Short mmCIF file of C-alpha atoms and ligand atoms in Angstrom, two decimals:
data_model
loop_
_atom_site.label_atom_id
_atom_site.label_comp_id
_atom_site.label_asym_id
_atom_site.label_seq_id
_atom_site.Cartn_x
_atom_site.Cartn_y
_atom_site.Cartn_z
CA MET N 1 118.51 309.61 102.25
CA ALA N 2 119.74 313.21 102.34
CA ILE N 3 117.55 315.99 103.66
CA SER N 4 115.91 318.15 101.01
CA VAL N 5 113.60 321.15 101.19
CA ARG N 6 111.33 322.37 98.40
CA PRO N 7 108.68 325.09 98.20
CA ILE N 8 105.16 323.70 98.62
CA ASP N 9 103.82 326.08 95.98
CA PRO N 10 106.79 327.19 93.83
CA VAL N 11 104.65 329.48 91.68
CA ALA N 12 102.51 331.34 94.22
CA ARG N 13 104.89 331.22 97.20
CA PRO N 14 108.47 330.31 96.18
CA ASP N 15 109.90 331.51 99.52
CA PHE N 16 107.09 330.82 101.96
CA ALA N 17 106.22 327.35 103.34
CA GLY N 18 108.55 324.50 102.44
CA GLU N 19 108.25 320.74 102.62
CA VAL N 20 111.14 318.73 104.03
CA SER N 21 111.94 315.14 103.13
CA GLY N 22 114.74 312.69 103.83
CA ILE N 23 114.88 313.15 107.60
CA ASP N 24 113.72 311.16 110.64
CA LEU N 25 113.01 313.52 113.53
CA SER N 26 112.80 310.69 116.07
CA LYS N 27 116.59 310.23 115.79
CA THR N 28 119.36 312.50 117.01
CA LEU N 29 120.03 314.89 114.13
CA SER N 30 123.43 315.46 112.57
CA GLU N 31 124.91 318.97 112.55
CA GLU N 32 124.20 319.13 108.81
CA GLU N 33 120.54 318.30 109.37
CA VAL N 34 120.20 320.92 112.11
CA ALA N 35 121.83 323.50 109.83
CA ALA N 36 119.55 322.51 106.93
CA ILE N 37 116.47 322.99 109.11
CA HIS N 38 117.63 326.44 110.28
CA ASP N 39 118.42 327.40 106.67
CA GLY N 40 115.02 326.15 105.55
CA MET N 41 113.33 328.13 108.31
CA THR N 42 115.27 331.25 107.35
CA ARG N 43 114.07 330.99 103.76
CA PHE N 44 110.55 329.60 104.15
CA GLY N 45 109.29 330.67 107.62
CA VAL N 46 107.20 327.47 107.74
CA LEU N 47 108.44 323.90 107.24
CA VAL N 48 106.26 320.80 106.91
CA PHE N 49 107.54 317.31 107.72
CA HIS N 50 105.29 314.32 106.96
CA ASP N 51 105.20 310.89 108.61
CA GLN N 52 107.08 311.79 111.78
CA ILE N 53 105.89 309.36 114.42
CA LEU N 54 107.18 310.92 117.63
CA THR N 55 106.91 310.30 121.35
CA ASP N 56 106.80 313.40 123.55
CA GLU N 57 110.39 312.70 124.61
CA GLN N 58 111.54 312.48 120.99
CA GLN N 59 109.73 315.71 120.12
CA VAL N 60 111.37 317.49 123.05
CA ALA N 61 114.83 316.09 122.23
CA PHE N 62 114.58 317.09 118.57
CA SER N 63 113.25 320.56 119.45
CA ARG N 64 116.13 321.14 121.89
CA GLN N 65 118.55 320.52 119.04
CA LEU N 66 117.16 323.71 117.45
CA GLY N 67 117.54 325.88 120.56
CA PRO N 68 116.49 326.33 124.20
CA LEU N 69 112.80 325.69 124.88
CA GLU N 70 110.30 327.86 126.69
CA ASP N 71 108.11 326.44 129.45
CA ALA N 72 104.57 325.50 128.52
CA ILE N 73 102.89 327.91 130.92
CA SER N 74 99.70 329.97 130.61
CA ASP N 75 97.34 327.52 128.95
CA LEU N 76 95.16 327.35 132.12
CA ARG N 77 95.92 323.67 132.59
CA PRO N 78 97.25 323.17 136.11
CA GLN N 79 96.51 319.44 135.85
CA ARG N 80 98.68 318.25 133.01
CA ARG N 81 97.94 315.48 130.54
CA ILE N 82 101.46 315.79 129.14
CA SER N 83 104.82 317.09 130.40
CA MET N 84 105.55 320.78 131.07
CA ASP N 85 107.98 320.71 128.15
CA LEU N 86 105.05 320.60 125.72
CA ASN N 87 101.99 322.81 125.21
CA ASP N 88 98.81 320.76 125.10
CA ILE N 89 96.94 322.05 122.02
CA SER N 90 94.35 319.25 122.20
CA ASN N 91 90.67 319.35 123.16
CA LEU N 92 91.33 316.70 125.84
CA ASP N 93 91.36 317.02 129.62
CA GLU N 94 93.93 315.53 131.99
CA LYS N 95 92.10 312.19 131.77
CA SER N 96 92.26 312.30 127.95
CA LYS N 97 88.48 312.87 127.72
CA ILE N 98 87.08 315.40 125.24
CA MET N 99 86.39 318.62 127.14
CA ALA N 100 82.81 319.80 127.58
CA ARG N 101 81.68 322.58 125.26
CA ASP N 102 81.71 325.12 128.09
CA ASP N 103 84.96 323.94 129.72
CA ARG N 104 86.90 327.07 130.64
CA ARG N 105 90.19 325.63 129.38
CA ARG N 106 88.59 324.89 126.03
CA LEU N 107 87.13 328.39 125.76
CA PHE N 108 90.50 329.91 126.61
CA GLY N 109 92.13 327.72 123.96
CA LEU N 110 89.72 329.07 121.33
CA GLY N 111 91.99 332.13 121.30
CA ASN N 112 94.07 330.06 118.85
CA LEU N 113 91.36 330.70 116.25
CA LEU N 114 92.51 334.34 116.09
CA TRP N 115 95.58 335.38 114.11
CA HIS N 116 98.57 335.42 116.46
CA SER N 117 102.26 334.85 116.99
CA ASP N 118 103.08 332.49 119.86
CA SER N 119 104.02 333.97 123.22
CA SER N 120 104.08 337.56 121.94
CA PHE N 121 102.51 338.25 125.36
CA LYS N 122 105.72 337.12 127.05
CA LYS N 123 108.64 339.53 127.43
CA VAL N 124 110.82 337.01 125.68
CA PRO N 125 108.54 335.60 122.99
CA ALA N 126 108.77 332.44 120.91
CA LYS N 127 111.16 331.88 118.02
CA TYR N 128 110.08 328.54 116.54
CA SER N 129 106.93 326.58 117.35
CA LEU N 130 106.91 322.86 116.53
CA LEU N 131 103.45 321.32 116.32
CA SER N 132 103.00 317.56 116.05
CA ALA N 133 99.67 316.10 114.90
CA ARG N 134 99.06 312.97 116.95
CA VAL N 135 95.32 312.60 116.26
CA ILE N 136 93.40 314.77 113.80
CA PRO N 137 89.64 315.15 113.37
CA PRO N 138 88.01 313.75 110.19
CA SER N 139 87.55 317.24 108.78
CA GLY N 140 88.36 320.88 109.58
CA GLY N 141 91.07 321.96 112.01
CA ASN N 142 93.47 323.31 109.39
CA THR N 143 96.14 325.78 110.44
CA GLU N 144 96.77 328.93 108.40
CA PHE N 145 100.05 330.83 108.25
CA ALA N 146 100.56 334.41 107.03
CA ASP N 147 103.90 335.71 105.74
CA MET N 148 104.65 338.86 107.73
CA ARG N 149 107.75 339.69 105.64
CA ALA N 150 105.59 339.93 102.52
CA ALA N 151 103.05 341.90 104.58
CA TYR N 152 105.74 344.43 105.53
CA ASP N 153 107.26 344.63 102.04
CA THR N 154 103.90 345.48 100.46
CA LEU N 155 103.02 348.36 102.80
CA ASP N 156 103.05 351.75 101.10
CA GLU N 157 105.98 354.01 101.94
CA ALA N 158 103.97 356.31 104.24
CA THR N 159 102.74 353.35 106.30
CA LYS N 160 106.28 351.90 106.47
CA ARG N 161 107.42 355.19 107.97
CA GLN N 162 104.47 355.30 110.34
CA VAL N 163 105.00 351.77 111.75
CA HIS N 164 108.79 351.88 111.83
CA ASP N 165 109.31 352.79 115.49
CA LEU N 166 105.99 351.81 117.02
CA ILE N 167 105.85 349.65 120.14
CA CYS N 168 102.75 347.57 120.92
CA GLU N 169 101.49 346.17 124.19
CA HIS N 170 100.59 342.49 124.10
CA SER N 171 98.52 340.53 126.61
CA GLN N 172 96.45 337.36 126.43
CA MET N 173 93.67 339.37 128.09
CA TYR N 174 93.26 341.40 124.89
CA SER N 175 92.96 338.40 122.60
CA ARG N 176 90.59 336.58 124.97
CA SER N 177 88.42 339.66 125.43
CA LEU N 178 87.94 339.78 121.64
CA LEU N 179 86.06 336.49 122.04
CA GLY N 180 84.13 337.70 125.08
CA PHE N 181 86.31 335.71 127.49
CA THR N 182 86.69 338.36 130.16
CA GLU N 183 86.71 336.68 133.56
CA PHE N 184 90.17 336.29 135.00
CA THR N 185 91.35 335.51 138.51
CA ASP N 186 93.74 337.98 140.15
CA GLU N 187 96.57 335.51 139.58
CA GLU N 188 95.69 335.25 135.86
CA LYS N 189 95.54 339.03 135.59
CA ARG N 190 98.99 339.24 137.10
CA LEU N 191 100.28 336.69 134.57
CA CYS N 192 98.63 338.73 131.80
CA THR N 193 100.41 342.02 132.56
CA PRO N 194 100.97 343.59 129.11
CA VAL N 195 104.47 343.40 127.63
CA GLN N 196 106.01 345.61 124.96
CA GLN N 197 107.04 344.37 121.52
CA ARG N 198 108.16 346.21 118.38
CA LEU N 199 105.65 346.41 115.54
CA VAL N 200 108.48 346.09 113.00
CA ARG N 201 111.33 343.74 113.69
CA ARG N 202 114.44 342.74 111.86
CA HIS N 203 115.44 339.14 111.22
CA PRO N 204 118.87 338.65 112.80
CA VAL N 205 120.18 336.50 109.90
CA THR N 206 118.61 337.92 106.74
CA GLY N 207 118.08 341.49 107.95
CA ARG N 208 114.59 341.36 106.40
CA LEU N 209 111.91 343.37 108.14
CA SER N 210 108.54 341.98 109.11
CA LEU N 211 105.35 343.14 110.81
CA TYR N 212 105.05 341.73 114.30
CA LEU N 213 101.32 341.58 114.90
CA ALA N 214 99.04 339.34 116.94
CA SER N 215 95.54 339.43 118.36
CA HIS N 216 97.35 339.80 121.70
CA ALA N 217 98.38 343.34 120.66
CA GLY N 218 95.87 345.59 122.41
CA THR N 219 97.40 349.00 122.00
CA ILE N 220 100.32 351.08 120.72
CA VAL N 221 102.43 352.97 123.25
CA GLY N 222 101.50 356.67 123.19
CA TRP N 223 98.33 356.21 121.10
CA PRO N 224 94.68 356.47 122.16
CA VAL N 225 93.42 352.86 122.46
CA PRO N 226 90.59 353.01 119.88
CA GLU N 227 92.90 354.57 117.29
CA ALA N 228 95.59 351.98 118.00
CA ARG N 229 93.18 349.06 117.75
CA ALA N 230 91.65 350.32 114.51
CA PHE N 231 95.13 350.72 113.01
CA LEU N 232 96.23 347.26 114.19
CA MET N 233 93.05 345.75 112.70
CA ASP N 234 93.86 347.42 109.37
CA LEU N 235 97.37 346.00 109.45
CA VAL N 236 96.12 342.50 110.28
CA GLU N 237 93.64 342.72 107.40
CA HIS N 238 96.47 343.72 105.06
CA ALA N 239 98.81 341.01 106.37
CA THR N 240 96.33 338.16 106.09
CA GLN N 241 95.25 338.63 102.48
CA ARG N 242 94.90 335.22 100.83
CA LYS N 243 98.01 335.79 98.69
CA PHE N 244 100.15 335.90 101.85
CA VAL N 245 98.58 332.80 103.44
CA TYR N 246 99.56 329.12 103.35
CA THR N 247 96.86 326.76 104.62
CA HIS N 248 98.13 323.56 106.17
CA VAL N 249 95.72 320.63 105.87
CA TRP N 250 96.98 318.20 108.50
CA ARG N 251 97.78 314.55 108.02
CA GLN N 252 98.33 312.41 111.09
CA HIS N 253 102.03 312.47 112.13
CA ASP N 254 102.77 315.75 110.38
CA LEU N 255 105.15 318.02 112.22
CA VAL N 256 105.10 321.69 111.25
CA ILE N 257 107.63 324.27 112.40
CA TRP N 258 106.94 327.99 112.05
CA ASP N 259 109.03 331.03 112.82
CA ASN N 260 106.96 333.30 115.05
CA ARG N 261 109.19 336.25 114.20
CA VAL N 262 108.05 336.29 110.57
CA THR N 263 104.62 334.63 110.58
CA MET N 264 101.20 334.79 112.18
CA HIS N 265 99.00 331.72 112.36
CA ARG N 266 95.53 330.65 113.39
CA ALA N 267 93.66 327.40 113.89
CA ARG N 268 90.45 326.78 111.96
CA ARG N 269 87.25 325.33 113.40
CA TYR N 270 86.50 321.63 113.63
CA ASP N 271 83.82 319.41 115.17
CA SER N 272 84.61 319.67 118.87
CA THR N 273 83.11 316.23 119.60
CA GLN N 274 86.02 314.71 117.64
CA VAL N 275 89.49 314.27 119.11
CA ARG N 276 92.20 316.67 117.94
CA ASP N 277 95.44 315.91 119.75
CA MET N 278 98.24 318.32 118.83
CA ARG N 279 101.35 318.88 120.94
CA ARG N 280 103.66 321.85 120.69
CA THR N 281 107.21 322.46 121.72
CA THR N 282 108.49 326.02 121.55
CA VAL N 283 112.00 327.32 120.99
CA THR N 284 112.47 330.63 122.80
CA ASN N 285 113.61 333.78 121.00
CA GLU N 286 115.97 334.39 123.97
CA VAL N 287 115.60 338.18 123.61
CA SER N 288 112.64 340.57 123.38
CA SER N 289 111.66 341.93 119.94
CA LEU N 290 112.68 345.32 121.40
CA GLU N 291 116.21 344.11 120.70
CA GLN N 292 115.47 343.37 117.04
CA ALA N 293 114.89 346.93 115.84
CA PRO N 294 114.90 347.81 112.14
CA PRO N 295 117.75 350.08 111.00
CA PRO N 296 116.98 353.83 111.31
CA LEU N 297 115.04 355.29 108.39
C1 OGA K 301 99.61 326.70 118.44
C2 OGA K 301 98.46 327.04 117.60
C3 OGA K 301 97.02 326.19 115.89
C4 OGA K 301 96.27 324.92 115.64
O1 OGA K 301 99.86 325.51 118.63
O2 OGA K 301 100.32 327.62 118.86
O3 OGA K 301 98.10 328.19 117.50
O4 OGA K 301 95.80 324.76 114.51
N1 OGA K 301 97.89 326.01 116.95
O5 OGA K 301 96.14 324.12 116.57
MN1 MN K 302 99.70 329.49 118.33
#
């Protein structure tokens, strides 16, 4: 069966969030299939694949076909349940037991409930994230995606001019402090040194501009912090209006890929006494967003 991609909601969002069929991600992909996935990502920003029963090794192998992976560091899990090639997005500890409510790793992971773009706190951030649903809770735990191209396009002209050349500083300490998670070891603080990212970036293939926001963005270079944060909050509010958002309701064995350059996402709450086992591989952007500047105004 040949690969095909169709918009999930052709009326409300013809170019945001697509569903892919006719492909088995556990097998080595053909060049045509790899190209079709990249093309689908370029158009839709988010792609959903159903019924993909994958081992970790298969997920890693398939992800590598889309580009070089980043290491799964900085999730405060020195003792790993799964390999370093995957981020453990579950609520399970290294013994596969549900973490206690006050487990520090769980509380750190709750940062995923805030709107963000993966690894924007790394100098070289993420390009694609690939999240595989191995076990899902009986209810809740959806993931929402916001279209940051549409968010940029619908800014008024004055705001477009204002954001055009701004540089933000991103750190996981900012996003965690929003939730009152403020105690970090010296080593964690060192790992959380803020990095700079452009607020407006240009897609290298389509040339489309998008807002590059995340709850990790704690300030704007050259701005007083309270003014920067208030402005960033305004932009996030604009960017996450319901009309720009696709909500993914997970089925077991779904695999969803999103492009962190053109989307923000957040997890939604679920009953933390139920298992939610999600595993993420991440294709690196290879360069900083500082190298994806919009053309001069
Ligand atoms: C992630 C993430 C959201 C979720 O894997 O990067 O933010 O719903 N996940 O688990
Ligand atoms: Mn994420």
